[in-house]
Amino acid sequence: MPALITEEELDRLEEFLFSDAVSDEALDLIGAHGFLCALNISPEPVAESEWLEQLFDGEPEWANAEEKTEILALLRKLYQTIGNDLYNDQEILLPCELSLEPEDDEELTELTIWAQSFMEGVFLKEEQWFGADEETVAGLLLPIMVASDLFEDEEIRDISQDRALREEMCVQIPEVLIDLYLHFHAPEK
């Protein structure tokens, strides 16, 4: 079994992703988690160099080679931890509340940030995600699409305006991740 990421390691990763070493457009820890969830579920692998470029929005200004080695190892460990949970049919613990009710000072809820980053991961291989069975995949992705607030179509707008339904869908996201993973990686079940 791969070594799973620890709380201390997550704190270190979060600290780096909030630092001046990375672009303002880089994903934070919550975004990185959503993005790496999508990459683990993706029907087709995404090259590490491609997803690192996307996650960091370019190349960070590493303090030194040790820092680069450390942070990349932590990202790989987070990726493997998520993959391990999905593979073992364990519910993924999201690093944020499963709610779209913003805190007083929030423009975007943490769940929206997580969901937008998840969808960024989907868009990297969009054709493969939706190619074979668009209706099923879109149905499974619906709670994440609603949470992401990226989509303008009527069905999603209607759900977004129904607070109770919207919140009910958010709570389903951890379950949906497993369903999506099984859809792509255990189709015979």
Short mmCIF file of N, CA and C in Angstrom, two decimals:
data_model
loop_
_atom_site.label_atom_id
_atom_site.label_comp_id
_atom_site.label_asym_id
_atom_site.label_seq_id
_atom_site.Cartn_x
_atom_site.Cartn_y
_atom_site.Cartn_z
N MET A 1 0.84 -1.20 0.00
CA MET A 1 0.00 0.00 0.00
C MET A 1 0.89 1.26 0.00
N PRO A 2 0.54 2.24 -0.83
CA PRO A 2 1.37 3.45 -0.86
C PRO A 2 1.24 4.22 0.47
N ALA A 3 2.26 4.97 0.80
CA ALA A 3 2.20 5.81 2.00
C ALA A 3 1.18 6.92 1.75
N LEU A 4 0.28 7.13 2.70
CA LEU A 4 -0.75 8.15 2.54
C LEU A 4 -0.26 9.47 3.11
N ILE A 5 -0.76 10.54 2.55
CA ILE A 5 -0.31 11.88 2.95
C ILE A 5 -0.82 12.18 4.38
N THR A 6 0.03 12.84 5.15
CA THR A 6 -0.32 13.17 6.54
C THR A 6 -0.85 14.61 6.63
N GLU A 7 -1.44 14.92 7.78
CA GLU A 7 -1.94 16.30 8.00
C GLU A 7 -0.79 17.30 7.91
N GLU A 8 0.36 16.95 8.50
CA GLU A 8 1.51 17.87 8.47
C GLU A 8 1.96 18.12 7.03
N GLU A 9 1.95 17.05 6.24
CA GLU A 9 2.36 17.20 4.84
C GLU A 9 1.36 18.05 4.06
N LEU A 10 0.09 17.88 4.36
CA LEU A 10 -0.94 18.71 3.72
C LEU A 10 -0.74 20.18 4.10
N ASP A 11 -0.42 20.42 5.37
CA ASP A 11 -0.18 21.79 5.82
C ASP A 11 1.00 22.41 5.07
N ARG A 12 2.05 21.62 4.90
CA ARG A 12 3.25 22.11 4.18
C ARG A 12 2.90 22.42 2.72
N LEU A 13 2.13 21.54 2.11
CA LEU A 13 1.73 21.74 0.72
C LEU A 13 0.86 23.00 0.60
N GLU A 14 -0.08 23.15 1.52
CA GLU A 14 -0.96 24.32 1.50
C GLU A 14 -0.15 25.61 1.64
N GLU A 15 0.80 25.58 2.56
CA GLU A 15 1.66 26.75 2.80
C GLU A 15 2.40 27.12 1.51
N PHE A 16 2.94 26.12 0.81
CA PHE A 16 3.65 26.40 -0.43
C PHE A 16 2.71 26.96 -1.50
N LEU A 17 1.53 26.36 -1.63
CA LEU A 17 0.59 26.80 -2.68
C LEU A 17 0.06 28.21 -2.41
N PHE A 18 0.16 28.66 -1.16
CA PHE A 18 -0.25 30.03 -0.82
C PHE A 18 0.92 31.01 -0.89
N SER A 19 2.12 30.49 -1.12
CA SER A 19 3.30 31.36 -1.06
C SER A 19 3.47 32.17 -2.35
N ASP A 20 4.39 33.10 -2.28
CA ASP A 20 4.70 33.94 -3.45
C ASP A 20 5.47 33.17 -4.52
N ALA A 21 5.89 31.95 -4.19
CA ALA A 21 6.66 31.15 -5.16
C ALA A 21 5.79 30.69 -6.34
N VAL A 22 4.48 30.69 -6.14
CA VAL A 22 3.59 30.23 -7.21
C VAL A 22 2.75 31.39 -7.74
N SER A 23 2.28 31.20 -8.96
CA SER A 23 1.43 32.20 -9.63
C SER A 23 0.16 32.45 -8.83
N ASP A 24 -0.40 33.65 -8.97
CA ASP A 24 -1.68 33.96 -8.32
C ASP A 24 -2.79 33.07 -8.86
N GLU A 25 -2.59 32.55 -10.07
CA GLU A 25 -3.61 31.70 -10.70
C GLU A 25 -3.43 30.21 -10.35
N ALA A 26 -2.39 29.89 -9.60
CA ALA A 26 -2.16 28.48 -9.22
C ALA A 26 -3.30 28.01 -8.33
N LEU A 27 -3.52 26.71 -8.30
CA LEU A 27 -4.56 26.15 -7.44
C LEU A 27 -4.07 26.16 -5.99
N ASP A 28 -5.01 26.41 -5.06
CA ASP A 28 -4.66 26.26 -3.65
C ASP A 28 -4.86 24.79 -3.27
N LEU A 29 -4.73 24.46 -2.00
CA LEU A 29 -4.81 23.05 -1.61
C LEU A 29 -6.19 22.46 -1.93
N ILE A 30 -7.24 23.23 -1.71
CA ILE A 30 -8.59 22.74 -1.99
C ILE A 30 -8.75 22.51 -3.50
N GLY A 31 -8.26 23.47 -4.29
CA GLY A 31 -8.32 23.32 -5.74
C GLY A 31 -7.47 22.15 -6.21
N ALA A 32 -6.27 22.01 -5.64
CA ALA A 32 -5.39 20.91 -6.02
C ALA A 32 -6.07 19.57 -5.73
N HIS A 33 -6.77 19.49 -4.61
CA HIS A 33 -7.46 18.24 -4.24
C HIS A 33 -8.54 17.91 -5.28
N GLY A 34 -9.35 18.91 -5.66
CA GLY A 34 -10.40 18.67 -6.65
C GLY A 34 -9.81 18.25 -7.99
N PHE A 35 -8.76 18.94 -8.38
CA PHE A 35 -8.08 18.67 -9.65
C PHE A 35 -7.51 17.25 -9.67
N LEU A 36 -6.85 16.86 -8.58
CA LEU A 36 -6.24 15.53 -8.51
C LEU A 36 -7.30 14.43 -8.40
N CYS A 37 -8.46 14.75 -7.81
CA CYS A 37 -9.57 13.78 -7.82
C CYS A 37 -9.98 13.49 -9.26
N ALA A 38 -10.15 14.55 -10.05
CA ALA A 38 -10.55 14.37 -11.45
C ALA A 38 -9.50 13.58 -12.22
N LEU A 39 -8.22 13.86 -11.97
CA LEU A 39 -7.15 13.16 -12.69
C LEU A 39 -7.13 11.68 -12.34
N ASN A 40 -7.43 11.35 -11.09
CA ASN A 40 -7.48 9.94 -10.67
C ASN A 40 -8.65 9.21 -11.32
N ILE A 41 -9.73 9.93 -11.54
CA ILE A 41 -10.94 9.32 -12.12
C ILE A 41 -10.85 9.27 -13.64
N SER A 42 -10.12 10.20 -14.22
CA SER A 42 -10.05 10.35 -15.69
C SER A 42 -9.93 9.01 -16.42
N PRO A 43 -10.75 8.83 -17.48
CA PRO A 43 -10.69 7.59 -18.24
C PRO A 43 -9.35 7.41 -18.96
N GLU A 44 -8.62 8.51 -19.14
CA GLU A 44 -7.31 8.43 -19.79
C GLU A 44 -6.31 9.22 -18.95
N PRO A 45 -5.15 8.65 -18.68
CA PRO A 45 -4.18 9.36 -17.83
C PRO A 45 -3.73 10.68 -18.45
N VAL A 46 -3.41 11.62 -17.57
CA VAL A 46 -2.86 12.92 -17.98
C VAL A 46 -1.40 12.91 -17.56
N ALA A 47 -0.52 13.29 -18.46
CA ALA A 47 0.92 13.30 -18.15
C ALA A 47 1.19 14.21 -16.96
N GLU A 48 2.07 13.76 -16.09
CA GLU A 48 2.39 14.56 -14.89
C GLU A 48 2.86 15.96 -15.26
N SER A 49 3.70 16.07 -16.28
CA SER A 49 4.21 17.40 -16.66
C SER A 49 3.04 18.33 -17.04
N GLU A 50 2.03 17.76 -17.68
CA GLU A 50 0.86 18.56 -18.09
C GLU A 50 0.04 19.00 -16.88
N TRP A 51 -0.21 18.06 -15.95
CA TRP A 51 -1.04 18.48 -14.82
C TRP A 51 -0.31 19.37 -13.84
N LEU A 52 1.02 19.22 -13.73
CA LEU A 52 1.78 20.13 -12.86
C LEU A 52 1.75 21.55 -13.41
N GLU A 53 1.93 21.67 -14.73
CA GLU A 53 1.89 22.97 -15.41
C GLU A 53 0.54 23.66 -15.13
N GLN A 54 -0.53 22.88 -15.23
CA GLN A 54 -1.88 23.40 -15.02
C GLN A 54 -2.09 23.77 -13.55
N LEU A 55 -1.69 22.90 -12.66
CA LEU A 55 -1.91 23.11 -11.23
C LEU A 55 -1.17 24.36 -10.75
N PHE A 56 0.08 24.50 -11.18
CA PHE A 56 0.89 25.65 -10.74
C PHE A 56 0.69 26.88 -11.61
N ASP A 57 -0.02 26.74 -12.74
CA ASP A 57 -0.13 27.83 -13.71
C ASP A 57 1.27 28.30 -14.12
N GLY A 58 2.06 27.35 -14.60
CA GLY A 58 3.44 27.64 -14.98
C GLY A 58 4.40 26.95 -14.03
N GLU A 59 5.60 27.47 -13.95
CA GLU A 59 6.63 26.87 -13.09
C GLU A 59 6.81 27.73 -11.84
N PRO A 60 6.70 27.14 -10.65
CA PRO A 60 6.93 27.94 -9.44
C PRO A 60 8.37 28.45 -9.37
N GLU A 61 8.57 29.47 -8.56
CA GLU A 61 9.93 29.96 -8.30
C GLU A 61 10.45 29.19 -7.10
N TRP A 62 11.05 28.05 -7.39
CA TRP A 62 11.53 27.18 -6.31
C TRP A 62 12.67 27.87 -5.57
N ALA A 63 12.70 27.73 -4.24
CA ALA A 63 13.81 28.28 -3.44
C ALA A 63 15.09 27.54 -3.78
N ASN A 64 14.96 26.22 -4.01
CA ASN A 64 16.12 25.39 -4.34
C ASN A 64 15.62 24.03 -4.82
N ALA A 65 16.55 23.18 -5.22
CA ALA A 65 16.18 21.86 -5.75
C ALA A 65 15.50 21.01 -4.69
N GLU A 66 15.89 21.18 -3.42
CA GLU A 66 15.29 20.39 -2.33
C GLU A 66 13.81 20.71 -2.20
N GLU A 67 13.49 22.01 -2.28
CA GLU A 67 12.08 22.41 -2.15
C GLU A 67 11.26 21.82 -3.30
N LYS A 68 11.80 21.89 -4.49
CA LYS A 68 11.10 21.36 -5.66
C LYS A 68 10.84 19.86 -5.46
N THR A 69 11.86 19.13 -5.06
CA THR A 69 11.73 17.69 -4.82
C THR A 69 10.67 17.41 -3.75
N GLU A 70 10.72 18.19 -2.66
CA GLU A 70 9.79 18.00 -1.55
C GLU A 70 8.34 18.24 -1.98
N ILE A 71 8.08 19.37 -2.64
CA ILE A 71 6.71 19.74 -3.01
C ILE A 71 6.15 18.78 -4.07
N LEU A 72 6.97 18.43 -5.05
CA LEU A 72 6.49 17.48 -6.07
C LEU A 72 6.18 16.12 -5.44
N ALA A 73 7.00 15.72 -4.47
CA ALA A 73 6.75 14.45 -3.77
C ALA A 73 5.43 14.52 -2.99
N LEU A 74 5.16 15.67 -2.37
CA LEU A 74 3.90 15.83 -1.62
C LEU A 74 2.70 15.81 -2.56
N LEU A 75 2.82 16.44 -3.72
CA LEU A 75 1.71 16.41 -4.69
C LEU A 75 1.47 14.99 -5.19
N ARG A 76 2.55 14.27 -5.46
CA ARG A 76 2.40 12.87 -5.89
C ARG A 76 1.75 12.04 -4.79
N LYS A 77 2.11 12.33 -3.56
CA LYS A 77 1.57 11.58 -2.42
C LYS A 77 0.07 11.87 -2.26
N LEU A 78 -0.31 13.14 -2.44
CA LEU A 78 -1.73 13.50 -2.38
C LEU A 78 -2.48 12.79 -3.51
N TYR A 79 -1.92 12.82 -4.69
CA TYR A 79 -2.51 12.14 -5.86
C TYR A 79 -2.70 10.65 -5.55
N GLN A 80 -1.66 10.02 -4.99
CA GLN A 80 -1.74 8.59 -4.68
C GLN A 80 -2.71 8.28 -3.56
N THR A 81 -2.80 9.19 -2.58
CA THR A 81 -3.74 8.99 -1.47
C THR A 81 -5.17 8.99 -1.99
N ILE A 82 -5.48 9.95 -2.86
CA ILE A 82 -6.83 10.03 -3.45
C ILE A 82 -7.08 8.78 -4.29
N GLY A 83 -6.09 8.40 -5.10
CA GLY A 83 -6.22 7.21 -5.94
C GLY A 83 -6.44 5.95 -5.12
N ASN A 84 -5.72 5.85 -4.01
CA ASN A 84 -5.84 4.70 -3.12
C ASN A 84 -7.26 4.61 -2.54
N ASP A 85 -7.79 5.77 -2.10
CA ASP A 85 -9.16 5.79 -1.54
C ASP A 85 -10.18 5.37 -2.60
N LEU A 86 -10.04 5.90 -3.80
CA LEU A 86 -10.98 5.56 -4.88
C LEU A 86 -10.88 4.07 -5.21
N TYR A 87 -9.66 3.59 -5.35
CA TYR A 87 -9.44 2.19 -5.72
C TYR A 87 -10.04 1.26 -4.67
N ASN A 88 -9.94 1.65 -3.40
CA ASN A 88 -10.43 0.81 -2.31
C ASN A 88 -11.88 1.12 -1.95
N ASP A 89 -12.55 1.89 -2.84
CA ASP A 89 -13.97 2.15 -2.64
C ASP A 89 -14.24 2.91 -1.34
N GLN A 90 -13.27 3.72 -0.92
CA GLN A 90 -13.44 4.51 0.30
C GLN A 90 -13.90 5.90 -0.07
N GLU A 91 -14.83 6.42 0.71
CA GLU A 91 -15.32 7.76 0.43
C GLU A 91 -14.18 8.77 0.60
N ILE A 92 -14.04 9.63 -0.37
CA ILE A 92 -13.01 10.67 -0.32
C ILE A 92 -13.45 11.74 0.66
N LEU A 93 -12.57 12.10 1.57
CA LEU A 93 -12.86 13.22 2.47
C LEU A 93 -12.43 14.50 1.77
N LEU A 94 -13.40 15.33 1.43
CA LEU A 94 -13.06 16.59 0.77
C LEU A 94 -12.47 17.55 1.80
N PRO A 95 -11.52 18.40 1.37
CA PRO A 95 -10.87 19.32 2.30
C PRO A 95 -11.71 20.58 2.52
N CYS A 96 -13.04 20.46 2.40
CA CYS A 96 -13.91 21.63 2.56
C CYS A 96 -15.30 21.15 2.95
N GLU A 97 -16.12 22.09 3.39
CA GLU A 97 -17.51 21.78 3.73
C GLU A 97 -18.27 21.41 2.46
N LEU A 98 -19.20 20.47 2.60
CA LEU A 98 -20.03 20.08 1.44
C LEU A 98 -21.26 20.98 1.39
N SER A 99 -21.00 22.27 1.21
CA SER A 99 -22.08 23.25 1.20
C SER A 99 -21.73 24.40 0.27
N LEU A 100 -22.77 24.98 -0.31
CA LEU A 100 -22.57 26.16 -1.17
C LEU A 100 -23.04 27.44 -0.48
N GLU A 101 -23.22 27.35 0.84
CA GLU A 101 -23.59 28.55 1.60
C GLU A 101 -22.31 29.29 1.97
N PRO A 102 -22.08 30.47 1.38
CA PRO A 102 -20.80 31.16 1.63
C PRO A 102 -20.69 31.68 3.06
N GLU A 103 -19.46 31.69 3.56
CA GLU A 103 -19.17 32.37 4.82
C GLU A 103 -19.29 33.87 4.53
N ASP A 104 -19.31 34.68 5.58
CA ASP A 104 -19.52 36.11 5.40
C ASP A 104 -18.54 36.76 4.44
N ASP A 105 -17.27 36.39 4.54
CA ASP A 105 -16.25 37.09 3.75
C ASP A 105 -15.88 36.35 2.47
N GLU A 106 -16.61 35.30 2.14
CA GLU A 106 -16.25 34.50 0.96
C GLU A 106 -16.95 34.99 -0.29
N GLU A 107 -16.16 35.14 -1.36
CA GLU A 107 -16.79 35.39 -2.66
C GLU A 107 -17.27 34.07 -3.23
N LEU A 108 -16.36 33.08 -3.20
CA LEU A 108 -16.67 31.73 -3.66
C LEU A 108 -16.56 30.79 -2.47
N THR A 109 -17.47 29.83 -2.38
CA THR A 109 -17.32 28.85 -1.31
C THR A 109 -16.13 27.94 -1.65
N GLU A 110 -15.59 27.32 -0.63
CA GLU A 110 -14.47 26.39 -0.85
C GLU A 110 -14.92 25.24 -1.75
N LEU A 111 -16.18 24.81 -1.59
CA LEU A 111 -16.68 23.71 -2.43
C LEU A 111 -16.73 24.13 -3.90
N THR A 112 -17.08 25.38 -4.16
CA THR A 112 -17.09 25.87 -5.54
C THR A 112 -15.67 25.84 -6.11
N ILE A 113 -14.70 26.27 -5.31
CA ILE A 113 -13.29 26.23 -5.76
C ILE A 113 -12.88 24.79 -6.04
N TRP A 114 -13.26 23.87 -5.14
CA TRP A 114 -12.93 22.46 -5.32
C TRP A 114 -13.56 21.94 -6.63
N ALA A 115 -14.84 22.26 -6.83
CA ALA A 115 -15.58 21.75 -7.99
C ALA A 115 -15.06 22.35 -9.30
N GLN A 116 -14.71 23.64 -9.28
CA GLN A 116 -14.15 24.26 -10.49
C GLN A 116 -12.84 23.59 -10.87
N SER A 117 -12.03 23.30 -9.86
CA SER A 117 -10.74 22.65 -10.12
C SER A 117 -10.94 21.23 -10.60
N PHE A 118 -11.95 20.54 -10.06
CA PHE A 118 -12.28 19.20 -10.53
C PHE A 118 -12.64 19.27 -12.02
N MET A 119 -13.47 20.24 -12.38
CA MET A 119 -13.89 20.37 -13.77
C MET A 119 -12.70 20.74 -14.68
N GLU A 120 -11.73 21.50 -14.15
CA GLU A 120 -10.51 21.76 -14.94
C GLU A 120 -9.84 20.45 -15.30
N GLY A 121 -9.81 19.53 -14.34
CA GLY A 121 -9.24 18.21 -14.58
C GLY A 121 -10.03 17.44 -15.63
N VAL A 122 -11.35 17.57 -15.59
CA VAL A 122 -12.20 16.91 -16.59
C VAL A 122 -11.92 17.50 -17.97
N PHE A 123 -11.82 18.82 -18.06
CA PHE A 123 -11.64 19.48 -19.35
C PHE A 123 -10.33 19.09 -20.04
N LEU A 124 -9.33 18.65 -19.25
CA LEU A 124 -8.06 18.22 -19.87
C LEU A 124 -8.27 17.03 -20.81
N LYS A 125 -9.26 16.19 -20.51
CA LYS A 125 -9.55 15.00 -21.34
C LYS A 125 -11.06 14.91 -21.61
N GLU A 126 -11.65 16.06 -21.90
CA GLU A 126 -13.11 16.15 -22.02
C GLU A 126 -13.70 15.12 -22.99
N GLU A 127 -13.07 14.95 -24.13
CA GLU A 127 -13.60 13.98 -25.11
C GLU A 127 -13.66 12.58 -24.54
N GLN A 128 -12.62 12.19 -23.81
CA GLN A 128 -12.59 10.85 -23.24
C GLN A 128 -13.62 10.70 -22.12
N TRP A 129 -13.83 11.77 -21.35
CA TRP A 129 -14.82 11.72 -20.27
C TRP A 129 -16.22 11.50 -20.84
N PHE A 130 -16.54 12.27 -21.88
CA PHE A 130 -17.92 12.26 -22.37
C PHE A 130 -18.13 11.41 -23.61
N GLY A 131 -17.04 10.95 -24.23
CA GLY A 131 -17.12 10.26 -25.50
C GLY A 131 -18.04 9.06 -25.55
N ALA A 132 -17.81 8.08 -24.67
CA ALA A 132 -18.51 6.81 -24.80
C ALA A 132 -19.94 6.85 -24.26
N ASP A 133 -20.17 7.60 -23.20
CA ASP A 133 -21.46 7.53 -22.52
C ASP A 133 -21.80 8.89 -21.90
N GLU A 134 -21.98 9.87 -22.77
CA GLU A 134 -22.13 11.26 -22.32
C GLU A 134 -23.25 11.43 -21.30
N GLU A 135 -24.39 10.78 -21.54
CA GLU A 135 -25.55 10.97 -20.67
C GLU A 135 -25.27 10.49 -19.24
N THR A 136 -24.71 9.30 -19.11
CA THR A 136 -24.41 8.75 -17.78
C THR A 136 -23.38 9.62 -17.07
N VAL A 137 -22.31 9.97 -17.78
CA VAL A 137 -21.24 10.76 -17.16
C VAL A 137 -21.76 12.13 -16.75
N ALA A 138 -22.52 12.78 -17.63
CA ALA A 138 -23.08 14.10 -17.29
C ALA A 138 -24.01 13.99 -16.08
N GLY A 139 -24.77 12.90 -16.01
CA GLY A 139 -25.66 12.69 -14.86
C GLY A 139 -24.87 12.54 -13.57
N LEU A 140 -23.81 11.75 -13.64
CA LEU A 140 -22.97 11.56 -12.46
C LEU A 140 -22.26 12.86 -12.06
N LEU A 141 -21.83 13.63 -13.05
CA LEU A 141 -21.10 14.87 -12.78
C LEU A 141 -22.01 16.02 -12.32
N LEU A 142 -23.32 15.84 -12.44
CA LEU A 142 -24.25 16.96 -12.17
C LEU A 142 -24.01 17.66 -10.83
N PRO A 143 -23.87 16.94 -9.70
CA PRO A 143 -23.65 17.67 -8.44
C PRO A 143 -22.37 18.52 -8.47
N ILE A 144 -21.34 18.02 -9.13
CA ILE A 144 -20.08 18.77 -9.20
C ILE A 144 -20.25 19.96 -10.14
N MET A 145 -20.98 19.75 -11.24
CA MET A 145 -21.23 20.84 -12.18
C MET A 145 -22.04 21.95 -11.51
N VAL A 146 -23.02 21.57 -10.71
CA VAL A 146 -23.82 22.56 -9.99
C VAL A 146 -22.92 23.33 -9.01
N ALA A 147 -22.11 22.60 -8.26
CA ALA A 147 -21.23 23.23 -7.27
C ALA A 147 -20.20 24.14 -7.91
N SER A 148 -19.78 23.81 -9.15
CA SER A 148 -18.72 24.58 -9.80
C SER A 148 -19.19 25.97 -10.25
N ASP A 149 -20.47 26.12 -10.47
CA ASP A 149 -21.02 27.40 -10.92
C ASP A 149 -20.40 27.85 -12.25
N LEU A 150 -20.00 26.89 -13.08
CA LEU A 150 -19.37 27.21 -14.37
C LEU A 150 -20.34 27.07 -15.54
N PHE A 151 -21.51 26.50 -15.29
CA PHE A 151 -22.39 26.12 -16.40
C PHE A 151 -23.65 26.97 -16.41
N GLU A 152 -24.04 27.37 -17.62
CA GLU A 152 -25.17 28.28 -17.77
C GLU A 152 -26.46 27.57 -18.17
N ASP A 153 -26.42 26.25 -18.45
CA ASP A 153 -27.65 25.68 -19.00
C ASP A 153 -28.78 25.64 -17.97
N GLU A 154 -29.98 25.57 -18.50
CA GLU A 154 -31.19 25.79 -17.72
C GLU A 154 -31.34 24.82 -16.54
N GLU A 155 -31.11 23.53 -16.79
CA GLU A 155 -31.28 22.53 -15.73
C GLU A 155 -30.37 22.86 -14.54
N ILE A 156 -29.13 23.21 -14.82
CA ILE A 156 -28.17 23.51 -13.75
C ILE A 156 -28.54 24.81 -13.05
N ARG A 157 -28.98 25.81 -13.82
CA ARG A 157 -29.42 27.08 -13.20
C ARG A 157 -30.61 26.85 -12.28
N ASP A 158 -31.58 26.03 -12.72
CA ASP A 158 -32.76 25.74 -11.89
C ASP A 158 -32.35 25.09 -10.57
N ILE A 159 -31.45 24.10 -10.65
CA ILE A 159 -30.99 23.42 -9.44
C ILE A 159 -30.27 24.42 -8.53
N SER A 160 -29.43 25.26 -9.12
CA SER A 160 -28.65 26.22 -8.34
C SER A 160 -29.55 27.20 -7.59
N GLN A 161 -30.74 27.46 -8.14
CA GLN A 161 -31.63 28.41 -7.48
C GLN A 161 -32.49 27.74 -6.40
N ASP A 162 -32.51 26.42 -6.36
CA ASP A 162 -33.25 25.68 -5.34
C ASP A 162 -32.27 25.30 -4.23
N ARG A 163 -32.26 26.10 -3.18
CA ARG A 163 -31.23 25.96 -2.15
C ARG A 163 -31.20 24.56 -1.53
N ALA A 164 -32.35 24.01 -1.22
CA ALA A 164 -32.41 22.69 -0.58
C ALA A 164 -31.86 21.61 -1.51
N LEU A 165 -32.27 21.66 -2.77
CA LEU A 165 -31.81 20.67 -3.75
C LEU A 165 -30.30 20.81 -3.98
N ARG A 166 -29.86 22.05 -4.07
CA ARG A 166 -28.44 22.32 -4.29
C ARG A 166 -27.60 21.74 -3.14
N GLU A 167 -28.04 21.98 -1.93
CA GLU A 167 -27.30 21.48 -0.76
C GLU A 167 -27.34 19.95 -0.70
N GLU A 168 -28.49 19.38 -1.08
CA GLU A 168 -28.63 17.92 -1.10
C GLU A 168 -27.64 17.31 -2.10
N MET A 169 -27.48 17.97 -3.24
CA MET A 169 -26.54 17.48 -4.26
C MET A 169 -25.09 17.57 -3.78
N CYS A 170 -24.77 18.63 -3.06
CA CYS A 170 -23.39 18.81 -2.56
C CYS A 170 -22.98 17.65 -1.66
N VAL A 171 -23.90 17.21 -0.82
CA VAL A 171 -23.62 16.13 0.12
C VAL A 171 -23.34 14.82 -0.62
N GLN A 172 -23.84 14.71 -1.85
CA GLN A 172 -23.65 13.48 -2.64
C GLN A 172 -22.27 13.41 -3.31
N ILE A 173 -21.53 14.49 -3.32
CA ILE A 173 -20.28 14.53 -4.11
C ILE A 173 -19.30 13.40 -3.76
N PRO A 174 -19.02 13.13 -2.48
CA PRO A 174 -18.06 12.04 -2.21
C PRO A 174 -18.50 10.69 -2.81
N GLU A 175 -19.80 10.43 -2.76
CA GLU A 175 -20.35 9.20 -3.33
C GLU A 175 -20.22 9.21 -4.86
N VAL A 176 -20.48 10.36 -5.45
CA VAL A 176 -20.40 10.53 -6.91
C VAL A 176 -18.99 10.24 -7.41
N LEU A 177 -17.98 10.63 -6.62
CA LEU A 177 -16.59 10.40 -7.03
C LEU A 177 -16.33 8.90 -7.19
N ILE A 178 -16.83 8.11 -6.25
CA ILE A 178 -16.65 6.66 -6.33
C ILE A 178 -17.42 6.11 -7.52
N ASP A 179 -18.64 6.60 -7.73
CA ASP A 179 -19.45 6.13 -8.87
C ASP A 179 -18.75 6.43 -10.20
N LEU A 180 -18.19 7.62 -10.31
CA LEU A 180 -17.46 7.99 -11.54
C LEU A 180 -16.23 7.11 -11.72
N TYR A 181 -15.51 6.90 -10.64
CA TYR A 181 -14.31 6.07 -10.70
C TYR A 181 -14.67 4.66 -11.18
N LEU A 182 -15.71 4.09 -10.59
CA LEU A 182 -16.13 2.75 -10.97
C LEU A 182 -16.63 2.72 -12.42
N HIS A 183 -17.30 3.79 -12.83
CA HIS A 183 -17.81 3.87 -14.20
C HIS A 183 -16.67 3.71 -15.21
N PHE A 184 -15.55 4.38 -14.94
CA PHE A 184 -14.44 4.35 -15.89
C PHE A 184 -13.46 3.20 -15.65
N HIS A 185 -13.34 2.75 -14.41
CA HIS A 185 -12.26 1.82 -14.10
C HIS A 185 -12.73 0.43 -13.69
N ALA A 186 -14.05 0.25 -13.56
CA ALA A 186 -14.57 -1.08 -13.25
C ALA A 186 -15.88 -1.28 -13.99
N PRO A 187 -15.88 -1.03 -15.32
CA PRO A 187 -17.14 -1.02 -16.07
C PRO A 187 -17.87 -2.37 -16.06
N GLU A 188 -17.15 -3.44 -15.79
CA GLU A 188 -17.83 -4.75 -15.84
C GLU A 188 -18.67 -5.00 -14.58
N LYS A 189 -18.44 -4.20 -13.52
CA LYS A 189 -19.20 -4.43 -12.27
C LYS A 189 -20.62 -3.94 -12.40
#
